[in-house]
Amino acid sequence: MKVLKFGGTSVGSAEQMKKVARLVAGEKNIVVLSAMAGTTNSLVEISEYLYKKNPDGANEIINKLATKYAGHVEALYGSPAYKAKAKALIDERFDYIRTFTKDLFTLFEERVVLAQGELISTGMMLLYLQEQGVKAVMLPALDYMRTDKNAEPDPAYIREKLCALLDEHQDADLYLTPGYICRNAYGEIDNLQRGGSDYTASLIGAAVHAEEIQIWTDIDGMHNNDPRFVEGTAPVRHLHFEEAAELAYFGAKILHPTCVQPAKYANIPVRLLNTMQPQAPGTLISNATEKGKIKAVAAKDNITAIRIKSGRMLLATGFLRKVFEIFENFQTPIDMVTTSEVGVSCTIDNRKHLDDIVNDLKKYGTVSVDDDMVIVCVVGDMKWENLGFEASIVNALKDIPVRMISYGGSNYNVSLLVKASDKKRALQALSDYLFKN
Ligand code: ADP
Ligand code: ASP
Ligand code: MG
């Protein structure tokens, strides 16, 4: 059994939905769907109005979205009977969303609103497949996808509930399930964060020991640099799990940051494929490395660098522990660290407690902060015995000021910190130097 996940653009119109239905019919796999493109953004916008106690603003977007969906229903189904069923489905969902314009609106209600996009897209696809004569069965995500008290997925629960559902419906032609949404440890509706349908797919893949996890999107696999900023990027055919995990974490939007881990632990290959061009080979993520090859570059935005300089650091045991403890106290993860005998630089992407952190760090030295930075991450087979990769990276960036360089934490990545205003130039320079023969 395989797990096939289709992202927002892949199911972004009636035509796309038909294409996806053709791609998935005929094999008994688990199909995970995102909300149709733009829907979750609209649901976020509706929630923003409701937080601001502006029901009119919310209703305007709800009505626009409902009209759009009425158009999708008209275009998707062939028969009046299925058009009516689908219309009833979307009417019910939008009426439900409208109920939130009348009451108190909190984080709890927001999560319920955000869940509607995937419930609608999978509901529509289920009806379409049924109209085509495919015996598709819905696996309700809220019945098996759960996070624990640390907001981490609960694999034992997911496996147990999901396997029970599959057992119950052994005669299905295929299974359909919403990505992104889940219940939390308190049984409330929650989600796996924006872009989290990829995570749903890999959690399911690991739970059922799938043969393969396929992430179908709007591009022919992982490119060697961010195509939104760099010209002339090309697909990478093979990535090691670690390489893919680093790229996803450091900003390659094609994959949700946490989605590689479950597949890696269960050793299930992940294939990135293009719904718009299903025959394209895409990218295979597995346990294999290509010796000495630099594969790709990604960038993570909104980074703040903090330097603590201390004359007393030399030979001071416990200095780093004290510094890191301050970040821990404020629940602020550190991305990158570099040290010297006189100080340490760290980066964070969550500035919520920055002032408190800086204040506490002042106990141990002189503190300076650099805002608006970007981590540029170069990924590939970079064992320290391999020669030349550091020189190539540094050479590529010879005209760009670099605030921090980090290597040695893994065999797969060199990270560099540059100013946000230099991001595009840095990415392009790396592509030009590393990937053009
Ligand atoms: P989906 O809605 O299918 O989940 P996403 O928009 O989340 O799709 O991810 C696909 C997009 O990721 C691509 O359209 C592309 O613009 C962007 N992207 C960023 N970095 C990369 C990369 N290195 N390779 C491929 N795509 C990338
Ligand atoms: N629909 C959600 C989002 O837009 C989840 C996803 O697409 O993966 O973030
Ligand atoms: Mg995505």
Tab-separated table of C-alpha atoms and ligand atoms in Angstrom:
chain	number	residue	atom	x	y	z
A	1	MET	CA	0.000	0.000	0.000
A	2	LYS	CA	1.218	3.513	-0.824
A	3	VAL	CA	0.290	6.886	0.616
A	4	LEU	CA	-0.350	9.619	-1.980
A	5	LYS	CA	-0.686	13.218	-0.804
A	6	PHE	CA	-2.001	15.935	-3.102
A	7	GLY	CA	-1.391	19.568	-2.162
A	8	GLY	CA	-3.617	22.618	-2.554
A	9	THR	CA	-2.757	23.432	-6.174
A	10	SER	CA	-3.100	19.763	-7.140
A	11	VAL	CA	-6.758	19.866	-6.063
A	12	GLY	CA	-7.176	23.604	-6.757
A	13	SER	CA	-9.991	23.386	-9.343
A	14	ALA	CA	-12.620	20.969	-10.620
A	15	GLU	CA	-10.279	20.066	-13.509
A	16	GLN	CA	-7.461	19.342	-11.087
A	17	MET	CA	-9.732	17.212	-8.902
A	18	LYS	CA	-10.683	15.159	-11.960
A	19	LYS	CA	-7.014	14.724	-12.811
A	20	VAL	CA	-6.225	13.556	-9.271
A	21	ALA	CA	-9.170	11.126	-9.369
A	22	ARG	CA	-7.767	9.626	-12.596
A	23	LEU	CA	-4.311	9.341	-11.028
A	24	VAL	CA	-5.486	7.552	-7.893
A	25	ALA	CA	-8.211	5.265	-9.256
A	26	GLY	CA	-7.319	1.607	-9.760
A	27	GLU	CA	-4.939	1.042	-6.839
A	28	LYS	CA	-5.859	0.417	-3.232
A	29	ASN	CA	-3.827	3.214	-1.674
A	30	ILE	CA	-4.394	5.897	0.952
A	31	VAL	CA	-4.943	9.314	-0.615
A	32	VAL	CA	-4.355	12.403	1.544
A	33	LEU	CA	-5.739	15.725	0.352
A	34	SER	CA	-5.040	19.332	1.302
A	35	ALA	CA	-7.694	22.009	1.131
A	36	MET	CA	-8.197	23.497	-2.354
A	37	ALA	CA	-5.577	26.202	-3.068
A	38	GLY	CA	-6.210	29.457	-1.231
A	39	THR	CA	-8.913	28.029	1.041
A	40	THR	CA	-6.855	27.807	4.236
A	41	ASN	CA	-5.631	31.372	3.640
A	42	SER	CA	-9.265	32.501	3.347
A	43	LEU	CA	-10.149	30.621	6.541
A	44	VAL	CA	-7.253	32.376	8.296
A	45	GLU	CA	-8.579	35.701	7.047
A	46	ILE	CA	-12.106	34.876	8.260
A	47	SER	CA	-10.641	34.059	11.674
A	48	GLU	CA	-8.744	37.351	11.772
A	49	TYR	CA	-12.011	39.253	11.255
A	50	LEU	CA	-13.724	37.181	13.933
A	51	TYR	CA	-10.918	37.828	16.437
A	52	LYS	CA	-11.419	41.530	15.720
A	53	LYS	CA	-15.188	41.123	16.309
A	54	ASN	CA	-15.991	42.104	12.745
A	55	PRO	CA	-18.621	39.570	11.595
A	56	ASP	CA	-19.402	41.587	8.452
A	57	GLY	CA	-15.791	41.341	7.294
A	58	ALA	CA	-15.867	37.595	7.969
A	59	ASN	CA	-19.204	37.096	6.213
A	60	GLU	CA	-17.982	38.842	3.107
A	61	ILE	CA	-15.133	36.336	2.748
A	62	ILE	CA	-17.333	33.396	3.700
A	63	ASN	CA	-19.849	34.335	0.993
A	64	LYS	CA	-17.139	34.812	-1.614
A	65	LEU	CA	-15.648	31.441	-0.762
A	66	ALA	CA	-19.075	29.760	-0.802
A	67	THR	CA	-19.765	31.188	-4.277
A	68	LYS	CA	-16.418	29.913	-5.485
A	69	TYR	CA	-17.226	26.434	-4.189
A	70	ALA	CA	-20.669	26.506	-5.812
A	71	GLY	CA	-18.791	27.017	-9.107
A	72	HIS	CA	-16.476	24.074	-8.353
A	73	VAL	CA	-19.489	21.846	-7.646
A	74	GLU	CA	-21.129	22.847	-10.912
A	75	ALA	CA	-17.930	22.069	-12.854
A	76	LEU	CA	-16.968	18.860	-11.075
A	77	TYR	CA	-20.005	16.586	-11.092
A	78	GLY	CA	-21.818	15.222	-14.119
A	79	SER	CA	-25.198	14.271	-12.710
A	80	PRO	CA	-27.847	16.404	-10.982
A	81	ALA	CA	-27.947	13.861	-8.135
A	82	TYR	CA	-24.242	14.284	-7.323
A	83	LYS	CA	-24.398	18.055	-7.815
A	84	ALA	CA	-27.167	18.095	-5.204
A	85	LYS	CA	-25.199	15.899	-2.790
A	86	ALA	CA	-22.102	18.078	-3.134
A	87	LYS	CA	-24.130	21.253	-2.786
A	88	ALA	CA	-25.622	19.909	0.450
A	89	LEU	CA	-22.102	19.121	1.669
A	90	ILE	CA	-20.693	22.592	1.043
A	91	ASP	CA	-23.860	24.344	2.272
A	92	GLU	CA	-23.583	22.434	5.529
A	93	ARG	CA	-19.898	23.377	5.927
A	94	PHE	CA	-20.404	27.061	5.150
A	95	ASP	CA	-23.468	27.293	7.397
A	96	TYR	CA	-21.315	25.823	10.139
A	97	ILE	CA	-18.543	28.387	9.504
A	98	ARG	CA	-21.214	31.130	9.685
A	99	THR	CA	-22.200	30.006	13.200
A	100	PHE	CA	-18.797	31.267	14.403
A	101	THR	CA	-19.670	34.838	13.423
A	102	LYS	CA	-22.192	34.983	16.254
A	103	ASP	CA	-20.245	33.858	19.299
A	104	LEU	CA	-17.058	34.293	21.227
A	105	PHE	CA	-14.053	33.567	19.018
A	106	THR	CA	-10.932	32.021	20.527
A	107	LEU	CA	-8.045	29.829	19.435
A	108	PHE	CA	-10.334	26.839	19.878
A	109	GLU	CA	-12.917	28.150	17.396
A	110	GLU	CA	-10.172	29.231	15.007
A	111	ARG	CA	-8.842	25.682	14.763
A	112	VAL	CA	-12.316	24.396	13.982
A	113	VAL	CA	-12.671	26.979	11.217
A	114	LEU	CA	-9.222	26.118	9.795
A	115	ALA	CA	-10.182	22.429	9.646
A	116	GLN	CA	-13.043	23.042	7.210
A	117	GLY	CA	-10.867	23.317	4.080
A	118	GLU	CA	-9.664	19.715	4.205
A	119	LEU	CA	-13.080	18.435	5.277
A	120	ILE	CA	-14.627	20.079	2.208
A	121	SER	CA	-11.964	18.970	-0.309
A	122	THR	CA	-12.027	15.333	0.806
A	123	GLY	CA	-15.843	15.341	1.004
A	124	MET	CA	-16.004	16.643	-2.577
A	125	MET	CA	-13.443	14.123	-3.823
A	126	LEU	CA	-15.247	11.240	-2.117
A	127	LEU	CA	-18.455	12.137	-3.942
A	128	TYR	CA	-16.632	12.568	-7.243
A	129	LEU	CA	-14.952	9.167	-6.960
A	130	GLN	CA	-18.283	7.595	-6.056
A	131	GLU	CA	-19.881	9.236	-9.097
A	132	GLN	CA	-17.119	7.643	-11.191
A	133	GLY	CA	-17.964	4.225	-9.723
A	134	VAL	CA	-14.883	4.014	-7.481
A	135	LYS	CA	-15.611	2.490	-4.074
A	136	ALA	CA	-13.657	5.054	-2.082
A	137	VAL	CA	-13.894	5.067	1.708
A	138	MET	CA	-13.241	8.094	3.931
A	139	LEU	CA	-10.853	7.673	6.846
A	140	PRO	CA	-11.893	10.564	9.123
A	141	ALA	CA	-8.650	12.215	10.275
A	142	LEU	CA	-10.285	13.370	13.491
A	143	ASP	CA	-10.835	9.705	14.424
A	144	TYR	CA	-7.176	8.658	14.224
A	145	MET	CA	-4.756	11.605	13.874
A	146	ARG	CA	-3.840	12.831	17.352
A	147	THR	CA	-1.152	14.886	19.029
A	148	ASP	CA	0.028	14.519	22.618
A	149	LYS	CA	0.474	17.083	25.408
A	150	ASN	CA	3.662	18.373	23.737
A	151	ALA	CA	1.756	18.884	20.483
A	152	GLU	CA	3.746	16.000	18.975
A	153	PRO	CA	1.965	13.268	17.010
A	154	ASP	CA	1.112	10.176	19.037
A	155	PRO	CA	2.304	7.329	16.733
A	156	ALA	CA	0.954	4.436	18.830
A	157	TYR	CA	-2.557	5.927	18.920
A	158	ILE	CA	-2.440	6.826	15.220
A	159	ARG	CA	-1.360	3.295	14.254
A	160	GLU	CA	-3.989	1.588	16.404
A	161	LYS	CA	-6.926	3.711	15.264
A	162	LEU	CA	-5.894	3.849	11.620
A	163	CYS	CA	-5.342	0.098	11.348
A	164	ALA	CA	-8.729	-0.504	12.962
A	165	LEU	CA	-10.382	1.766	10.366
A	166	LEU	CA	-8.589	0.013	7.501
A	167	ASP	CA	-9.643	-3.372	8.889
A	168	GLU	CA	-13.245	-2.231	9.035
A	169	HIS	CA	-13.212	-1.312	5.346
A	170	GLN	CA	-11.187	-4.040	3.709
A	171	ASP	CA	-13.377	-4.126	0.623
A	172	ALA	CA	-12.678	-0.486	-0.335
A	173	ASP	CA	-11.151	0.349	-3.750
A	174	LEU	CA	-9.133	3.124	-2.118
A	175	TYR	CA	-9.029	5.256	1.013
A	176	LEU	CA	-9.330	9.004	1.228
A	177	THR	CA	-8.356	11.164	4.192
A	178	PRO	CA	-7.936	14.863	5.035
A	179	GLY	CA	-4.406	16.124	5.607
A	180	TYR	CA	-3.396	18.764	8.172
A	181	ILE	CA	-6.195	18.263	10.714
A	182	CYS	CA	-6.028	16.284	13.924
A	183	ARG	CA	-7.218	16.199	17.502
A	184	ASN	CA	-4.963	17.296	20.323
A	185	ALA	CA	-4.371	15.585	23.676
A	186	TYR	CA	-7.593	17.142	25.005
A	187	GLY	CA	-9.706	15.793	22.160
A	188	GLU	CA	-10.116	19.237	20.586
A	189	ILE	CA	-9.885	19.828	16.852
A	190	ASP	CA	-6.384	21.011	16.024
A	191	ASN	CA	-3.912	20.935	13.142
A	192	LEU	CA	-0.345	19.992	12.261
A	193	GLN	CA	0.576	23.599	11.358
A	194	ARG	CA	0.425	25.267	7.946
A	195	GLY	CA	1.577	22.958	5.188
A	196	GLY	CA	1.025	20.019	7.547
A	197	SER	CA	-0.681	17.686	5.062
A	198	ASP	CA	2.782	16.437	4.093
A	199	TYR	CA	3.236	15.491	7.745
A	200	THR	CA	-0.134	13.678	7.744
A	201	ALA	CA	1.053	11.623	4.771
A	202	SER	CA	4.334	10.593	6.359
A	203	LEU	CA	2.708	9.805	9.718
A	204	ILE	CA	0.213	7.579	7.913
A	205	GLY	CA	2.994	6.005	5.846
A	206	ALA	CA	4.923	5.135	8.997
A	207	ALA	CA	1.779	3.885	10.785
A	208	VAL	CA	0.782	1.423	8.046
A	209	HIS	CA	4.356	0.570	6.946
A	210	ALA	CA	3.562	1.869	3.474
A	211	GLU	CA	5.656	0.777	0.537
A	212	GLU	CA	6.146	4.432	-0.475
A	213	ILE	CA	4.968	7.929	0.447
A	214	GLN	CA	4.260	10.161	-2.532
A	215	ILE	CA	3.966	13.931	-2.195
A	216	TRP	CA	2.240	15.225	-5.321
A	217	THR	CA	2.605	18.965	-5.864
A	218	ASP	CA	2.948	21.598	-8.584
A	219	ILE	CA	6.633	21.165	-9.440
A	220	ASP	CA	8.723	18.240	-10.690
A	221	GLY	CA	10.404	17.404	-7.383
A	222	MET	CA	12.882	19.132	-5.099
A	223	HIS	CA	14.870	21.697	-7.078
A	224	ASN	CA	18.502	22.472	-6.347
A	225	ASN	CA	17.534	25.974	-5.195
A	226	ASP	CA	14.382	27.915	-4.382
A	227	PRO	CA	12.621	28.495	-7.729
A	228	ARG	CA	10.756	31.454	-6.249
A	229	PHE	CA	14.020	33.415	-5.960
A	230	VAL	CA	16.546	31.807	-8.271
A	231	GLU	CA	16.574	31.438	-12.032
A	232	GLY	CA	17.583	28.250	-13.755
A	233	THR	CA	16.970	25.802	-10.898
A	234	ALA	CA	16.789	22.098	-11.766
A	235	PRO	CA	15.203	19.060	-10.121
A	236	VAL	CA	17.342	16.856	-7.876
A	237	ARG	CA	16.620	13.201	-8.625
A	238	HIS	CA	17.857	11.629	-5.377
A	239	LEU	CA	18.133	12.891	-1.830
A	240	HIS	CA	19.130	11.151	1.367
A	241	PHE	CA	16.520	11.427	4.158
A	242	GLU	CA	18.910	13.685	6.083
A	243	GLU	CA	19.461	15.948	3.080
A	244	ALA	CA	15.707	16.259	2.524
A	245	ALA	CA	15.110	16.912	6.230
A	246	GLU	CA	17.702	19.717	6.287
A	247	LEU	CA	16.249	21.312	3.143
A	248	ALA	CA	12.688	21.109	4.463
A	249	TYR	CA	13.676	22.556	7.821
A	250	PHE	CA	15.711	25.329	6.229
A	251	GLY	CA	12.960	26.593	3.974
A	252	ALA	CA	12.387	24.346	0.927
A	253	LYS	CA	8.628	24.884	0.968
A	254	ILE	CA	7.925	21.796	-1.128
A	255	LEU	CA	8.181	19.730	2.079
A	256	HIS	CA	6.784	20.485	5.524
A	257	PRO	CA	9.756	20.745	7.948
A	258	THR	CA	8.799	17.758	10.069
A	259	CYS	CA	7.525	15.449	7.356
A	260	VAL	CA	10.763	13.579	6.616
A	261	GLN	CA	11.323	12.226	10.139
A	262	PRO	CA	8.537	9.598	10.333
A	263	ALA	CA	9.467	8.266	6.889
A	264	LYS	CA	13.149	8.187	7.796
A	265	TYR	CA	12.586	6.284	11.043
A	266	ALA	CA	10.371	3.761	9.296
A	267	ASN	CA	12.756	3.711	6.293
A	268	ILE	CA	9.960	4.359	3.816
A	269	PRO	CA	11.020	6.057	0.575
A	270	VAL	CA	9.377	9.401	-0.172
A	271	ARG	CA	8.791	10.426	-3.770
A	272	LEU	CA	8.061	14.037	-4.738
A	273	LEU	CA	5.935	14.102	-7.895
A	274	ASN	CA	4.274	16.669	-10.125
A	275	THR	CA	0.486	16.487	-10.563
A	276	MET	CA	0.775	18.787	-13.580
A	277	GLN	CA	3.272	16.414	-15.219
A	278	PRO	CA	2.690	12.963	-13.741
A	279	GLN	CA	5.254	11.243	-15.977
A	280	ALA	CA	8.165	13.411	-14.745
A	281	PRO	CA	10.527	11.366	-12.542
A	282	GLY	CA	10.423	13.773	-9.586
A	283	THR	CA	12.686	13.253	-6.564
A	284	LEU	CA	13.263	10.043	-4.635
A	285	ILE	CA	14.160	10.471	-0.959
A	286	SER	CA	15.722	7.365	0.557
A	287	ASN	CA	18.658	6.058	2.530
A	288	ALA	CA	21.073	6.340	-0.386
A	289	THR	CA	23.741	9.043	-0.665
A	290	GLU	CA	25.583	10.227	-3.777
A	291	LYS	CA	29.166	10.459	-2.715
A	292	GLY	CA	30.622	13.922	-2.446
A	293	LYS	CA	27.752	15.621	-4.249
A	294	ILE	CA	26.345	19.008	-3.236
A	295	LYS	CA	22.635	18.674	-3.873
A	296	ALA	CA	20.683	21.816	-3.119
A	297	VAL	CA	20.383	25.159	-1.345
A	298	ALA	CA	17.514	26.506	0.766
A	299	ALA	CA	16.938	29.601	2.893
A	300	LYS	CA	15.120	30.210	6.140
A	301	ASP	CA	13.775	33.734	6.682
A	302	ASN	CA	13.123	35.913	9.732
A	303	ILE	CA	16.226	34.980	11.643
A	304	THR	CA	17.688	36.995	14.502
A	305	ALA	CA	21.329	36.540	15.506
A	306	ILE	CA	22.444	37.107	19.094
A	307	ARG	CA	26.092	37.370	20.124
A	308	ILE	CA	27.287	37.100	23.730
A	309	LYS	CA	30.876	38.178	24.212
A	310	SER	CA	32.566	37.383	27.464
A	311	GLY	CA	36.132	37.925	28.569
A	312	ARG	CA	35.502	35.250	31.172
A	313	MET	CA	34.447	32.572	28.717
A	314	LEU	CA	37.969	31.288	28.153
A	315	LEU	CA	38.198	28.033	30.136
A	316	ALA	CA	34.904	28.796	31.901
A	317	THR	CA	33.083	25.540	32.452
A	318	GLY	CA	29.331	25.847	32.292
A	319	PHE	CA	29.293	29.039	30.231
A	320	LEU	CA	27.451	27.488	27.287
A	321	ARG	CA	25.035	25.681	29.588
A	322	LYS	CA	24.093	28.953	31.266
A	323	VAL	CA	23.616	30.664	27.928
A	324	PHE	CA	21.474	27.858	26.460
A	325	GLU	CA	19.437	27.592	29.651
A	326	ILE	CA	18.210	31.140	29.110
A	327	PHE	CA	16.841	30.225	25.674
A	328	GLU	CA	15.293	27.107	27.170
A	329	ASN	CA	13.644	29.084	29.973
A	330	PHE	CA	11.890	31.160	27.328
A	331	GLN	CA	11.042	28.106	25.203
A	332	THR	CA	12.937	29.560	22.280
A	333	PRO	CA	14.719	27.027	20.079
A	334	ILE	CA	18.149	27.872	18.694
A	335	ASP	CA	18.839	27.111	15.012
A	336	MET	CA	22.503	27.849	14.503
A	337	VAL	CA	25.433	28.196	16.936
A	338	THR	CA	29.026	29.283	16.430
A	339	THR	CA	31.602	29.733	19.150
A	340	SER	CA	35.022	31.238	19.715
A	341	GLU	CA	37.146	31.600	22.811
A	342	VAL	CA	35.573	34.938	23.595
A	343	GLY	CA	31.981	34.470	22.732
A	344	VAL	CA	29.097	32.638	21.195
A	345	SER	CA	26.593	33.536	18.464
A	346	CYS	CA	23.171	31.883	18.238
A	347	THR	CA	20.227	32.366	15.910
A	348	ILE	CA	16.516	32.160	16.674
A	349	ASP	CA	13.434	32.451	14.478
A	350	ASN	CA	10.983	33.234	17.273
A	351	ARG	CA	11.418	36.775	18.582
A	352	LYS	CA	8.560	36.603	21.091
A	353	HIS	CA	10.864	36.596	24.121
A	354	LEU	CA	13.841	38.352	22.557
A	355	ASP	CA	13.915	41.243	25.032
A	356	ASP	CA	13.777	38.921	28.047
A	357	ILE	CA	16.445	36.667	26.591
A	358	VAL	CA	18.791	39.584	25.865
A	359	ASN	CA	18.175	40.954	29.330
A	360	ASP	CA	19.127	37.670	31.011
A	361	LEU	CA	22.123	37.089	28.734
A	362	LYS	CA	23.590	40.404	29.889
A	363	LYS	CA	24.504	38.662	33.147
A	364	TYR	CA	27.169	36.726	31.258
A	365	GLY	CA	28.636	39.202	28.793
A	366	THR	CA	28.112	41.936	26.251
A	367	VAL	CA	25.131	41.190	24.037
A	368	SER	CA	24.469	42.380	20.485
A	369	VAL	CA	21.551	41.553	18.186
A	370	ASP	CA	21.325	41.446	14.357
A	371	ASP	CA	17.794	41.446	12.925
A	372	ASP	CA	16.494	40.615	9.468
A	373	MET	CA	18.877	37.803	8.776
A	374	VAL	CA	18.479	34.656	6.688
A	375	ILE	CA	20.036	31.225	7.122
A	376	VAL	CA	21.275	29.887	3.812
A	377	CYS	CA	21.695	26.154	3.988
A	378	VAL	CA	23.783	24.174	1.499
A	379	VAL	CA	23.002	20.471	1.532
A	380	GLY	CA	24.728	17.372	0.201
A	381	ASP	CA	27.149	14.607	1.100
A	382	MET	CA	29.548	16.636	3.238
A	383	LYS	CA	31.524	14.205	5.345
A	384	TRP	CA	34.512	15.989	6.762
A	385	GLU	CA	36.894	13.714	4.861
A	386	ASN	CA	35.409	14.941	1.570
A	387	LEU	CA	37.535	17.637	0.011
A	388	GLY	CA	36.666	21.014	-1.391
A	389	PHE	CA	33.000	21.572	-0.558
A	390	GLU	CA	33.768	24.259	2.047
A	391	ALA	CA	36.007	26.102	-0.419
A	392	SER	CA	33.327	26.005	-3.138
A	393	ILE	CA	30.666	27.417	-0.826
A	394	VAL	CA	32.863	30.181	0.552
A	395	ASN	CA	34.082	31.045	-2.941
A	396	ALA	CA	30.539	31.295	-4.249
A	397	LEU	CA	29.770	33.866	-1.549
A	398	LYS	CA	32.997	35.840	-1.847
A	399	ASP	CA	31.154	39.099	-2.637
A	400	ILE	CA	28.504	38.758	0.070
A	401	PRO	CA	28.981	39.590	3.778
A	402	VAL	CA	28.505	36.467	5.922
A	403	ARG	CA	27.684	36.883	9.633
A	404	MET	CA	28.027	33.222	10.747
A	405	ILE	CA	29.200	29.925	9.232
A	406	SER	CA	28.322	26.551	10.739
A	407	TYR	CA	29.581	23.103	9.738
A	408	GLY	CA	30.129	19.889	11.657
A	409	GLY	CA	26.751	19.438	13.285
A	410	SER	CA	25.815	17.030	10.528
A	411	ASN	CA	27.460	15.388	7.535
A	412	TYR	CA	24.905	16.932	5.246
A	413	ASN	CA	24.863	20.675	5.715
A	414	VAL	CA	26.810	23.908	5.807
A	415	SER	CA	24.749	26.848	7.081
A	416	LEU	CA	25.602	30.489	6.567
A	417	LEU	CA	23.912	33.550	7.984
A	418	VAL	CA	23.492	36.552	5.686
A	419	LYS	CA	21.393	39.716	5.677
A	420	ALA	CA	17.842	39.283	4.362
A	421	SER	CA	18.617	41.934	1.762
A	422	ASP	CA	21.415	39.695	0.416
A	423	LYS	CA	19.295	36.513	0.320
A	424	LYS	CA	18.433	36.490	-3.375
A	425	ARG	CA	21.985	37.390	-4.387
A	426	ALA	CA	23.447	34.711	-2.111
A	427	LEU	CA	21.109	31.989	-3.409
A	428	GLN	CA	21.792	32.939	-7.031
A	429	ALA	CA	25.547	33.080	-6.455
A	430	LEU	CA	25.507	29.593	-4.907
A	431	SER	CA	23.468	28.208	-7.820
A	432	ASP	CA	25.754	29.832	-10.379
A	433	TYR	CA	28.897	28.531	-8.705
A	434	LEU	CA	27.827	25.111	-7.476
A	435	PHE	CA	25.389	23.828	-10.067
A	436	LYS	CA	26.475	25.278	-13.416
A	437	ASN	CA	29.027	23.125	-15.159
B	1	ADP	P1	1.495	22.044	-1.946
B	1	ADP	O1	0.387	23.031	-1.905
B	1	ADP	O2	1.359	21.005	-3.011
B	1	ADP	O3	1.835	21.477	-0.608
B	1	ADP	P2	3.672	23.932	-1.697
B	1	ADP	O4	3.333	25.287	-2.242
B	1	ADP	O5	3.622	23.752	-0.234
B	1	ADP	O6	2.759	22.865	-2.463
B	1	ADP	O7	5.121	23.478	-2.203
B	1	ADP	C1	5.462	23.546	-3.580
B	1	ADP	C2	6.190	24.835	-3.859
B	1	ADP	O8	7.394	24.867	-3.112
B	1	ADP	C3	6.657	24.997	-5.285
B	1	ADP	O9	5.646	25.513	-6.102
B	1	ADP	C4	7.850	25.936	-5.149
B	1	ADP	O10	7.513	27.262	-5.440
B	1	ADP	C5	8.209	25.880	-3.662
B	1	ADP	N1	9.610	25.535	-3.427
B	1	ADP	C6	10.446	26.187	-2.582
B	1	ADP	N2	11.672	25.646	-2.595
B	1	ADP	C7	11.618	24.606	-3.468
B	1	ADP	C8	12.572	23.669	-3.939
B	1	ADP	N3	13.830	23.662	-3.496
B	1	ADP	N4	12.178	22.772	-4.852
B	1	ADP	C9	10.912	22.745	-5.315
B	1	ADP	N5	9.968	23.609	-4.910
B	1	ADP	C10	10.301	24.541	-4.006
B	2	ASP	N1	-4.338	23.408	3.935
B	2	ASP	C1	-3.243	23.568	4.859
B	2	ASP	C2	-2.434	24.788	4.495
B	2	ASP	O1	-2.732	25.461	3.520
B	2	ASP	C3	-2.384	22.357	4.970
B	2	ASP	C4	-1.664	21.939	3.691
B	2	ASP	O2	-2.008	22.373	2.608
B	2	ASP	O3	-0.744	21.143	3.817
B	2	ASP	O4	-1.522	25.107	5.204
B	3	MG	MG	2.920	22.240	1.008
